[in-house]
Amino acid sequence: MLTALVAALVGTLLLTSQIDGLRRGRAELASLREHGVRVPAHARLTVRCSEGRGLSCDTTAVWLEFDSAPGRPVSVAEKKIDGSLYVPSGRREAGDRVATTVVRDPADLDTAQPAGALNQSVLDLAVHHWLALTIGLVLLGGGITAAVGGWPRRTEGLS
């Protein structure tokens, strides 16, 4: 019974942390949608490749290069939204640069994001956390089911 309750508690905590992360990511995107300024830019992609069962490559960083004012170039690392990078797509130029549009907060250049990142919904963000969400649901559901199944039953009229 105690194990079932612990599983349900761990599942609840895991789900709560994931939902809180999704809520924060949604708020970041909403803030940029509301207050952001769009400017033409380039995204410079940092890619890491490894060989295991074949060659696999992952984008480890996205640097956004744009002008904050005429003649004032800025290069900032894309901040992860809800723990994930948005990787701009398109034709790659020399140096793994991709032409894109950046949405930035005029008061804080470090909040710049590729414009495509703003099209993400909560469901798009949740896709990045499918494993943690699934584990949380299984722990919660399994814990509750085991706790209810193991609950002591009253036997009335049997003597």
Tab-separated table of N, CA and C in Angstrom:
chain	number	residue	atom	x	y	z
A	1	MET	N	0.828	-1.194	0.000
A	1	MET	CA	0.000	0.000	0.000
A	1	MET	C	0.875	1.261	0.000
A	2	LEU	N	1.940	1.246	0.828
A	2	LEU	CA	2.826	2.408	0.905
A	2	LEU	C	3.530	2.642	-0.428
A	3	THR	N	3.954	1.559	-1.075
A	3	THR	CA	4.618	1.671	-2.379
A	3	THR	C	3.679	2.302	-3.408
A	4	ALA	N	2.427	1.917	-3.376
A	4	ALA	CA	1.441	2.472	-4.307
A	4	ALA	C	1.256	3.964	-4.081
A	5	LEU	N	1.202	4.368	-2.828
A	5	LEU	CA	1.041	5.795	-2.525
A	5	LEU	C	2.274	6.593	-2.927
A	6	VAL	N	3.466	6.016	-2.731
A	6	VAL	CA	4.704	6.690	-3.140
A	6	VAL	C	4.737	6.832	-4.665
A	7	ALA	N	4.341	5.789	-5.392
A	7	ALA	CA	4.304	5.856	-6.860
A	7	ALA	C	3.343	6.948	-7.324
A	8	ALA	N	2.175	7.020	-6.692
A	8	ALA	CA	1.197	8.052	-7.055
A	8	ALA	C	1.745	9.443	-6.756
A	9	LEU	N	2.446	9.585	-5.640
A	9	LEU	CA	3.030	10.883	-5.282
A	9	LEU	C	4.131	11.281	-6.259
A	10	VAL	N	5.016	10.351	-6.592
A	10	VAL	CA	6.090	10.643	-7.553
A	10	VAL	C	5.486	11.006	-8.912
A	11	GLY	N	4.465	10.271	-9.352
A	11	GLY	CA	3.792	10.589	-10.611
A	11	GLY	C	3.178	11.976	-10.587
A	12	THR	N	2.551	12.331	-9.470
A	12	THR	CA	1.947	13.660	-9.330
A	12	THR	C	3.006	14.753	-9.408
A	13	LEU	N	4.132	14.547	-8.709
A	13	LEU	CA	5.213	15.548	-8.730
A	13	LEU	C	5.822	15.685	-10.127
A	14	LEU	N	6.017	14.567	-10.802
A	14	LEU	CA	6.575	14.600	-12.153
A	14	LEU	C	5.638	15.325	-13.115
A	15	LEU	N	4.354	15.006	-13.056
A	15	LEU	CA	3.378	15.687	-13.912
A	15	LEU	C	3.307	17.175	-13.592
A	16	THR	N	3.326	17.520	-12.312
A	16	THR	CA	3.262	18.927	-11.903
A	16	THR	C	4.451	19.710	-12.443
A	17	SER	N	5.650	19.137	-12.346
A	17	SER	CA	6.833	19.850	-12.844
A	17	SER	C	6.776	20.015	-14.361
A	18	GLN	N	6.303	18.999	-15.073
A	18	GLN	CA	6.209	19.095	-16.530
A	18	GLN	C	5.165	20.130	-16.945
A	19	ILE	N	4.037	20.133	-16.281
A	19	ILE	CA	2.976	21.096	-16.605
A	19	ILE	C	3.434	22.519	-16.284
A	20	ASP	N	4.184	22.690	-15.204
A	20	ASP	CA	4.709	24.010	-14.868
A	20	ASP	C	5.683	24.490	-15.945
A	21	GLY	N	6.528	23.594	-16.442
A	21	GLY	CA	7.442	23.955	-17.528
A	21	GLY	C	6.699	24.356	-18.793
A	22	LEU	N	5.635	23.635	-19.117
A	22	LEU	CA	4.815	23.973	-20.283
A	22	LEU	C	4.146	25.334	-20.099
A	23	ARG	N	3.689	25.610	-18.887
A	23	ARG	CA	3.049	26.896	-18.595
A	23	ARG	C	4.050	28.050	-18.771
A	24	ARG	N	5.276	27.858	-18.273
A	24	ARG	CA	6.301	28.903	-18.422
A	24	ARG	C	6.657	29.117	-19.890
A	25	GLY	N	6.815	28.022	-20.642
A	25	GLY	CA	7.129	28.143	-22.065
A	25	GLY	C	6.039	28.874	-22.823
A	26	ARG	N	4.789	28.558	-22.507
A	26	ARG	CA	3.648	29.236	-23.141
A	26	ARG	C	3.655	30.723	-22.818
A	27	ALA	N	3.990	31.073	-21.569
A	27	ALA	CA	4.027	32.485	-21.167
A	27	ALA	C	5.146	33.235	-21.885
A	28	GLU	N	6.303	32.593	-22.051
A	28	GLU	CA	7.411	33.231	-22.781
A	28	GLU	C	7.014	33.523	-24.224
A	29	LEU	N	6.386	32.550	-24.865
A	29	LEU	CA	5.957	32.740	-26.247
A	29	LEU	C	4.893	33.826	-26.350
A	30	ALA	N	3.946	33.835	-25.422
A	30	ALA	CA	2.879	34.846	-25.455
A	30	ALA	C	3.451	36.238	-25.270
A	31	SER	N	4.436	36.388	-24.415
A	31	SER	CA	5.048	37.693	-24.183
A	31	SER	C	5.735	38.203	-25.446
A	32	LEU	N	6.473	37.338	-26.117
A	32	LEU	CA	7.125	37.760	-27.361
A	32	LEU	C	6.118	38.063	-28.464
A	33	ARG	N	5.049	37.277	-28.540
A	33	ARG	CA	4.010	37.552	-29.546
A	33	ARG	C	3.411	38.939	-29.325
A	34	GLU	N	3.230	39.291	-28.066
A	34	GLU	CA	2.568	40.549	-27.725
A	34	GLU	C	3.487	41.769	-27.865
A	35	HIS	N	4.746	41.638	-27.432
A	35	HIS	CA	5.633	42.796	-27.366
A	35	HIS	C	6.810	42.745	-28.347
A	36	GLY	N	6.929	41.686	-29.092
A	36	GLY	CA	8.114	41.498	-29.925
A	36	GLY	C	8.121	42.328	-31.189
A	37	VAL	N	9.353	42.608	-31.646
A	37	VAL	CA	9.594	43.332	-32.894
A	37	VAL	C	10.275	42.358	-33.842
A	38	ARG	N	9.781	42.282	-35.073
A	38	ARG	CA	10.364	41.362	-36.063
A	38	ARG	C	11.441	42.063	-36.870
A	39	VAL	N	12.587	41.372	-36.997
A	39	VAL	CA	13.701	41.894	-37.773
A	39	VAL	C	14.312	40.753	-38.594
A	40	PRO	N	14.819	41.074	-39.801
A	40	PRO	CA	15.493	40.036	-40.585
A	40	PRO	C	16.786	39.626	-39.881
A	41	ALA	N	17.140	38.349	-40.005
A	41	ALA	CA	18.306	37.848	-39.289
A	41	ALA	C	18.859	36.605	-39.962
A	42	HIS	N	19.926	36.126	-39.381
A	42	HIS	CA	20.487	34.832	-39.740
A	42	HIS	C	20.611	34.012	-38.467
A	43	ALA	N	20.365	32.723	-38.603
A	43	ALA	CA	20.581	31.806	-37.490
A	43	ALA	C	21.822	30.989	-37.844
A	44	ARG	N	22.803	31.009	-36.946
A	44	ARG	CA	24.008	30.196	-37.120
A	44	ARG	C	23.849	28.975	-36.232
A	45	LEU	N	23.831	27.805	-36.855
A	45	LEU	CA	23.565	26.561	-36.145
A	45	LEU	C	24.869	25.871	-35.751
A	46	THR	N	24.959	25.463	-34.506
A	46	THR	CA	26.084	24.663	-34.035
A	46	THR	C	25.593	23.226	-33.980
A	47	VAL	N	26.236	22.369	-34.757
A	47	VAL	CA	25.789	20.989	-34.909
A	47	VAL	C	26.861	20.044	-34.378
A	48	ARG	N	26.428	19.029	-33.631
A	48	ARG	CA	27.342	18.004	-33.117
A	48	ARG	C	26.903	16.665	-33.702
A	49	CYS	N	27.849	15.966	-34.290
A	49	CYS	CA	27.548	14.666	-34.883
A	49	CYS	C	28.308	13.573	-34.137
A	50	SER	N	27.705	12.401	-34.083
A	50	SER	CA	28.363	11.261	-33.449
A	50	SER	C	28.045	10.010	-34.245
A	51	GLU	N	28.947	9.044	-34.139
A	51	GLU	CA	28.738	7.775	-34.826
A	51	GLU	C	28.436	6.717	-33.792
A	52	GLY	N	27.403	6.002	-34.013
A	52	GLY	CA	27.025	4.879	-33.161
A	52	GLY	C	26.527	3.808	-34.092
A	53	ARG	N	25.236	3.741	-34.240
A	53	ARG	CA	24.625	2.835	-35.221
A	53	ARG	C	24.431	3.563	-36.541
A	54	GLY	N	25.276	4.477	-36.809
A	54	GLY	CA	25.188	5.316	-37.990
A	54	GLY	C	25.501	6.732	-37.556
A	55	LEU	N	25.539	7.619	-38.470
A	55	LEU	CA	25.842	9.006	-38.163
A	55	LEU	C	24.575	9.725	-37.729
A	56	SER	N	24.603	10.367	-36.551
A	56	SER	CA	23.458	11.170	-36.124
A	56	SER	C	23.966	12.534	-35.694
A	57	CYS	N	23.257	13.555	-36.108
A	57	CYS	CA	23.654	14.928	-35.817
A	57	CYS	C	22.542	15.651	-35.071
A	58	ASP	N	22.926	16.434	-34.073
A	58	ASP	CA	21.984	17.227	-33.293
A	58	ASP	C	22.435	18.675	-33.272
A	59	THR	N	21.472	19.590	-33.314
A	59	THR	CA	21.780	21.008	-33.165
A	59	THR	C	21.912	21.295	-31.678
A	60	THR	N	23.087	21.750	-31.266
A	60	THR	CA	23.344	21.996	-29.845
A	60	THR	C	23.185	23.463	-29.464
A	61	ALA	N	23.258	24.359	-30.443
A	61	ALA	CA	23.084	25.783	-30.159
A	61	ALA	C	22.635	26.499	-31.423
A	62	VAL	N	21.879	27.560	-31.234
A	62	VAL	CA	21.437	28.410	-32.338
A	62	VAL	C	21.803	29.840	-31.952
A	63	TRP	N	22.655	30.462	-32.764
A	63	TRP	CA	23.031	31.860	-32.538
A	63	TRP	C	22.258	32.730	-33.511
A	64	LEU	N	21.592	33.735	-32.993
A	64	LEU	CA	20.788	34.643	-33.801
A	64	LEU	C	21.586	35.909	-34.059
A	65	GLU	N	21.768	36.238	-35.320
A	65	GLU	CA	22.556	37.410	-35.721
A	65	GLU	C	21.647	38.393	-36.440
A	66	PHE	N	21.537	39.604	-35.897
A	66	PHE	CA	20.667	40.624	-36.475
A	66	PHE	C	21.190	41.990	-36.074
A	67	ASP	N	20.606	43.029	-36.665
A	67	ASP	CA	20.968	44.401	-36.318
A	67	ASP	C	19.942	44.946	-35.340
A	68	SER	N	20.402	45.429	-34.175
A	68	SER	CA	19.483	46.023	-33.197
A	68	SER	C	19.090	47.429	-33.626
A	69	ALA	N	19.949	48.065	-34.370
A	69	ALA	CA	19.712	49.381	-34.977
A	69	ALA	C	20.603	49.401	-36.210
A	70	PRO	N	20.373	50.313	-37.157
A	70	PRO	CA	21.223	50.319	-38.354
A	70	PRO	C	22.714	50.385	-37.988
A	71	GLY	N	23.442	49.385	-38.468
A	71	GLY	CA	24.879	49.352	-38.228
A	71	GLY	C	25.284	48.804	-36.868
A	72	ARG	N	24.352	48.281	-36.088
A	72	ARG	CA	24.682	47.713	-34.768
A	72	ARG	C	24.373	46.219	-34.754
A	73	PRO	N	25.342	45.404	-35.185
A	73	PRO	CA	25.086	43.963	-35.209
A	73	PRO	C	25.055	43.362	-33.798
A	74	VAL	N	24.168	42.391	-33.627
A	74	VAL	CA	24.016	41.689	-32.360
A	74	VAL	C	24.035	40.197	-32.652
A	75	SER	N	24.690	39.448	-31.784
A	75	SER	CA	24.685	37.995	-31.882
A	75	SER	C	24.364	37.448	-30.492
A	76	VAL	N	23.222	36.769	-30.379
A	76	VAL	CA	22.816	36.204	-29.090
A	76	VAL	C	22.456	34.732	-29.277
A	77	ALA	N	22.703	33.970	-28.246
A	77	ALA	CA	22.322	32.567	-28.271
A	77	ALA	C	20.816	32.468	-28.072
A	78	GLU	N	20.181	31.624	-28.860
A	78	GLU	CA	18.749	31.403	-28.670
A	78	GLU	C	18.543	30.766	-27.302
A	79	LYS	N	17.627	31.315	-26.555
A	79	LYS	CA	17.281	30.766	-25.251
A	79	LYS	C	16.316	29.607	-25.469
A	80	LYS	N	16.537	28.521	-24.757
A	80	LYS	CA	15.631	27.378	-24.871
A	80	LYS	C	14.269	27.755	-24.304
A	81	ILE	N	13.235	27.339	-25.000
A	81	ILE	CA	11.868	27.521	-24.514
A	81	ILE	C	11.408	26.166	-23.996
A	82	ASP	N	11.096	26.125	-22.732
A	82	ASP	CA	10.667	24.895	-22.084
A	82	ASP	C	11.681	23.776	-22.311
A	83	GLY	N	12.955	24.137	-22.256
A	83	GLY	CA	14.024	23.147	-22.346
A	83	GLY	C	14.417	22.719	-23.741
A	84	SER	N	13.834	23.302	-24.770
A	84	SER	CA	14.130	22.876	-26.140
A	84	SER	C	14.465	24.066	-27.026
A	85	LEU	N	15.362	23.817	-27.967
A	85	LEU	CA	15.697	24.828	-28.966
A	85	LEU	C	14.743	24.699	-30.152
A	86	TYR	N	14.409	25.837	-30.728
A	86	TYR	CA	13.692	25.841	-31.998
A	86	TYR	C	14.766	26.004	-33.071
A	87	VAL	N	14.842	25.086	-34.013
A	87	VAL	CA	15.865	25.136	-35.048
A	87	VAL	C	15.227	25.642	-36.337
A	88	PRO	N	15.627	26.858	-36.780
A	88	PRO	CA	15.075	27.380	-38.031
A	88	PRO	C	15.451	26.469	-39.200
A	89	SER	N	14.538	26.320	-40.129
A	89	SER	CA	14.811	25.474	-41.289
A	89	SER	C	14.910	26.348	-42.523
A	90	GLY	N	15.467	25.791	-43.527
A	90	GLY	CA	15.634	26.502	-44.782
A	90	GLY	C	16.983	26.158	-45.382
A	91	ARG	N	17.296	26.810	-46.468
A	91	ARG	CA	18.568	26.552	-47.157
A	91	ARG	C	19.713	27.057	-46.298
A	92	ARG	N	20.668	26.170	-46.059
A	92	ARG	CA	21.840	26.550	-45.263
A	92	ARG	C	22.884	27.192	-46.158
A	93	GLU	N	23.348	28.336	-45.684
A	93	GLU	CA	24.408	29.043	-46.389
A	93	GLU	C	25.743	28.612	-45.798
A	94	ALA	N	26.815	29.258	-46.196
A	94	ALA	CA	28.135	28.947	-45.667
A	94	ALA	C	28.137	29.112	-44.152
A	95	GLY	N	28.848	28.253	-43.456
A	95	GLY	CA	28.958	28.344	-42.008
A	95	GLY	C	27.695	27.927	-41.280
A	96	ASP	N	26.886	27.086	-41.917
A	96	ASP	CA	25.623	26.629	-41.308
A	96	ASP	C	24.726	27.785	-40.886
A	97	ARG	N	24.642	28.813	-41.733
A	97	ARG	CA	23.756	29.944	-41.461
A	97	ARG	C	22.469	29.770	-42.257
A	98	VAL	N	21.348	30.103	-41.605
A	98	VAL	CA	20.025	30.003	-42.234
A	98	VAL	C	19.365	31.371	-42.132
A	99	ALA	N	18.879	31.876	-43.262
A	99	ALA	CA	18.154	33.153	-43.240
A	99	ALA	C	16.833	32.937	-42.505
A	100	THR	N	16.491	33.849	-41.620
A	100	THR	CA	15.273	33.728	-40.832
A	100	THR	C	14.802	35.107	-40.404
A	101	THR	N	13.736	35.151	-39.686
A	101	THR	CA	13.253	36.379	-39.061
A	101	THR	C	13.321	36.156	-37.558
A	102	VAL	N	13.763	37.172	-36.848
A	102	VAL	CA	13.878	37.099	-35.391
A	102	VAL	C	12.827	38.013	-34.779
A	103	VAL	N	12.225	37.552	-33.696
A	103	VAL	CA	11.333	38.388	-32.912
A	103	VAL	C	12.082	38.690	-31.627
A	104	ARG	N	12.242	39.966	-31.333
A	104	ARG	CA	13.005	40.341	-30.144
A	104	ARG	C	12.230	41.341	-29.303
A	105	ASP	N	12.526	41.333	-28.031
A	105	ASP	CA	11.950	42.294	-27.097
A	105	ASP	C	12.840	43.528	-27.160
A	106	PRO	N	12.295	44.693	-27.528
A	106	PRO	CA	13.135	45.891	-27.646
A	106	PRO	C	13.854	46.251	-26.337
A	107	ALA	N	13.291	45.868	-25.217
A	107	ALA	CA	13.906	46.199	-23.927
A	107	ALA	C	14.990	45.205	-23.523
A	108	ASP	N	15.008	44.012	-24.136
A	108	ASP	CA	15.960	42.982	-23.729
A	108	ASP	C	16.330	42.150	-24.941
A	109	LEU	N	17.503	42.411	-25.523
A	109	LEU	CA	17.918	41.709	-26.740
A	109	LEU	C	18.126	40.219	-26.499
A	110	ASP	N	18.405	39.822	-25.263
A	110	ASP	CA	18.654	38.410	-24.985
A	110	ASP	C	17.416	37.547	-25.119
A	111	THR	N	16.244	38.128	-25.274
A	111	THR	CA	15.015	37.346	-25.419
A	111	THR	C	14.660	37.086	-26.875
A	112	ALA	N	15.579	37.341	-27.786
A	112	ALA	CA	15.311	37.114	-29.206
A	112	ALA	C	15.061	35.634	-29.482
A	113	GLN	N	14.085	35.378	-30.342
A	113	GLN	CA	13.728	34.023	-30.757
A	113	GLN	C	13.460	34.027	-32.257
A	114	PRO	N	13.724	32.915	-32.946
A	114	PRO	CA	13.310	32.833	-34.345
A	114	PRO	C	11.786	32.965	-34.410
A	115	ALA	N	11.289	33.652	-35.415
A	115	ALA	CA	9.845	33.892	-35.527
A	115	ALA	C	9.061	32.587	-35.576
A	116	GLY	N	9.614	31.556	-36.169
A	116	GLY	CA	8.920	30.272	-36.240
A	116	GLY	C	8.640	29.674	-34.879
A	117	ALA	N	9.457	30.005	-33.881
A	117	ALA	CA	9.246	29.480	-32.526
A	117	ALA	C	7.922	29.965	-31.948
A	118	LEU	N	7.466	31.136	-32.388
A	118	LEU	CA	6.232	31.699	-31.846
A	118	LEU	C	4.984	30.979	-32.343
A	119	ASN	N	5.139	30.166	-33.378
A	119	ASN	CA	3.999	29.413	-33.905
A	119	ASN	C	3.730	28.143	-33.107
A	120	GLN	N	4.585	27.850	-32.128
A	120	GLN	CA	4.410	26.638	-31.329
A	120	GLN	C	3.246	26.794	-30.364
A	121	SER	N	2.485	25.725	-30.227
A	121	SER	CA	1.397	25.704	-29.252
A	121	SER	C	1.863	24.909	-28.034
A	122	VAL	N	1.016	24.835	-27.042
A	122	VAL	CA	1.338	24.043	-25.858
A	122	VAL	C	1.539	22.578	-26.247
A	123	LEU	N	0.759	22.095	-27.202
A	123	LEU	CA	0.919	20.706	-27.647
A	123	LEU	C	2.269	20.493	-28.317
A	124	ASP	N	2.739	21.479	-29.079
A	124	ASP	CA	4.064	21.376	-29.693
A	124	ASP	C	5.142	21.296	-28.618
A	125	LEU	N	5.001	22.102	-27.576
A	125	LEU	CA	5.965	22.056	-26.478
A	125	LEU	C	5.879	20.725	-25.739
A	126	ALA	N	4.680	20.199	-25.580
A	126	ALA	CA	4.484	18.942	-24.845
A	126	ALA	C	5.131	17.761	-25.565
A	127	VAL	N	5.233	17.828	-26.877
A	127	VAL	CA	5.855	16.743	-27.637
A	127	VAL	C	7.287	16.504	-27.161
A	128	HIS	N	7.974	17.568	-26.752
A	128	HIS	CA	9.350	17.431	-26.270
A	128	HIS	C	9.410	16.697	-24.933
A	129	HIS	N	8.290	16.586	-24.246
A	129	HIS	CA	8.254	15.984	-22.909
A	129	HIS	C	7.387	14.736	-22.852
A	130	TRP	N	7.148	14.101	-23.992
A	130	TRP	CA	6.214	12.989	-24.026
A	130	TRP	C	6.635	11.863	-23.089
A	131	LEU	N	7.929	11.603	-22.979
A	131	LEU	CA	8.375	10.496	-22.141
A	131	LEU	C	8.112	10.791	-20.660
A	132	ALA	N	8.491	11.979	-20.199
A	132	ALA	CA	8.272	12.337	-18.794
A	132	ALA	C	6.778	12.395	-18.470
A	133	LEU	N	5.978	12.930	-19.390
A	133	LEU	CA	4.526	12.974	-19.167
A	133	LEU	C	3.929	11.569	-19.096
A	134	THR	N	4.393	10.682	-19.963
A	134	THR	CA	3.904	9.300	-19.965
A	134	THR	C	4.285	8.586	-18.672
A	135	ILE	N	5.534	8.737	-18.250
A	135	ILE	CA	5.980	8.097	-17.008
A	135	ILE	C	5.174	8.639	-15.819
A	136	GLY	N	4.957	9.946	-15.782
A	136	GLY	CA	4.168	10.540	-14.702
A	136	GLY	C	2.751	9.990	-14.663
A	137	LEU	N	2.126	9.886	-15.837
A	137	LEU	CA	0.759	9.345	-15.892
A	137	LEU	C	0.698	7.877	-15.467
A	138	VAL	N	1.690	7.091	-15.903
A	138	VAL	CA	1.713	5.675	-15.540
A	138	VAL	C	1.916	5.521	-14.035
A	139	LEU	N	2.849	6.291	-13.459
A	139	LEU	CA	3.068	6.208	-12.012
A	139	LEU	C	1.827	6.633	-11.230
A	140	LEU	N	1.219	7.728	-11.648
A	140	LEU	CA	0.027	8.204	-10.955
A	140	LEU	C	-1.117	7.196	-11.084
A	141	GLY	N	-1.401	6.777	-12.295
A	141	GLY	CA	-2.493	5.828	-12.517
A	141	GLY	C	-2.241	4.489	-11.849
A	142	GLY	N	-1.023	3.970	-11.980
A	142	GLY	CA	-0.691	2.692	-11.356
A	142	GLY	C	-0.726	2.775	-9.841
A	143	GLY	N	-0.221	3.874	-9.307
A	143	GLY	CA	-0.231	4.048	-7.855
A	143	GLY	C	-1.636	4.134	-7.298
A	144	ILE	N	-2.483	4.896	-7.952
A	144	ILE	CA	-3.877	5.020	-7.496
A	144	ILE	C	-4.595	3.682	-7.619
A	145	THR	N	-4.405	3.000	-8.743
A	145	THR	CA	-5.056	1.702	-8.947
A	145	THR	C	-4.610	0.687	-7.891
A	146	ALA	N	-3.301	0.634	-7.621
A	146	ALA	CA	-2.790	-0.311	-6.622
A	146	ALA	C	-3.273	0.058	-5.222
A	147	ALA	N	-3.337	1.357	-4.928
A	147	ALA	CA	-3.800	1.777	-3.603
A	147	ALA	C	-5.269	1.431	-3.400
A	148	VAL	N	-6.094	1.657	-4.407
A	148	VAL	CA	-7.521	1.326	-4.300
A	148	VAL	C	-7.688	-0.190	-4.211
A	149	GLY	N	-6.928	-0.928	-5.001
A	149	GLY	CA	-7.024	-2.385	-4.980
A	149	GLY	C	-6.541	-2.984	-3.663
A	150	GLY	N	-5.607	-2.339	-3.015
A	150	GLY	CA	-5.065	-2.852	-1.765
A	150	GLY	C	-5.747	-2.304	-0.529
A	151	TRP	N	-6.740	-1.466	-0.735
A	151	TRP	CA	-7.452	-0.862	0.404
A	151	TRP	C	-8.167	-1.963	1.183
A	152	PRO	N	-8.083	-1.923	2.506
A	152	PRO	CA	-8.752	-2.976	3.295
A	152	PRO	C	-10.265	-2.936	3.067
A	153	ARG	N	-10.825	-4.112	2.891
A	153	ARG	CA	-12.266	-4.217	2.663
A	153	ARG	C	-12.941	-4.640	3.958
A	154	ARG	N	-14.108	-4.119	4.167
A	154	ARG	CA	-14.896	-4.508	5.350
A	154	ARG	C	-15.693	-5.752	5.007
A	155	THR	N	-15.685	-6.676	5.900
A	155	THR	CA	-16.483	-7.895	5.711
A	155	THR	C	-17.599	-7.885	6.752
A	156	GLU	N	-18.765	-7.462	6.327
A	156	GLU	CA	-19.910	-7.376	7.228
A	156	GLU	C	-20.723	-8.660	7.162
A	157	GLY	N	-21.201	-9.104	8.297
A	157	GLY	CA	-22.094	-10.234	8.357
A	157	GLY	C	-21.406	-11.575	8.251
A	158	LEU	N	-20.108	-11.619	8.164
A	158	LEU	CA	-19.393	-12.888	8.100
A	158	LEU	C	-18.812	-13.187	9.473
A	159	SER	N	-19.369	-14.131	10.174
A	159	SER	CA	-18.841	-14.515	11.481
A	159	SER	C	-18.798	-15.999	11.618
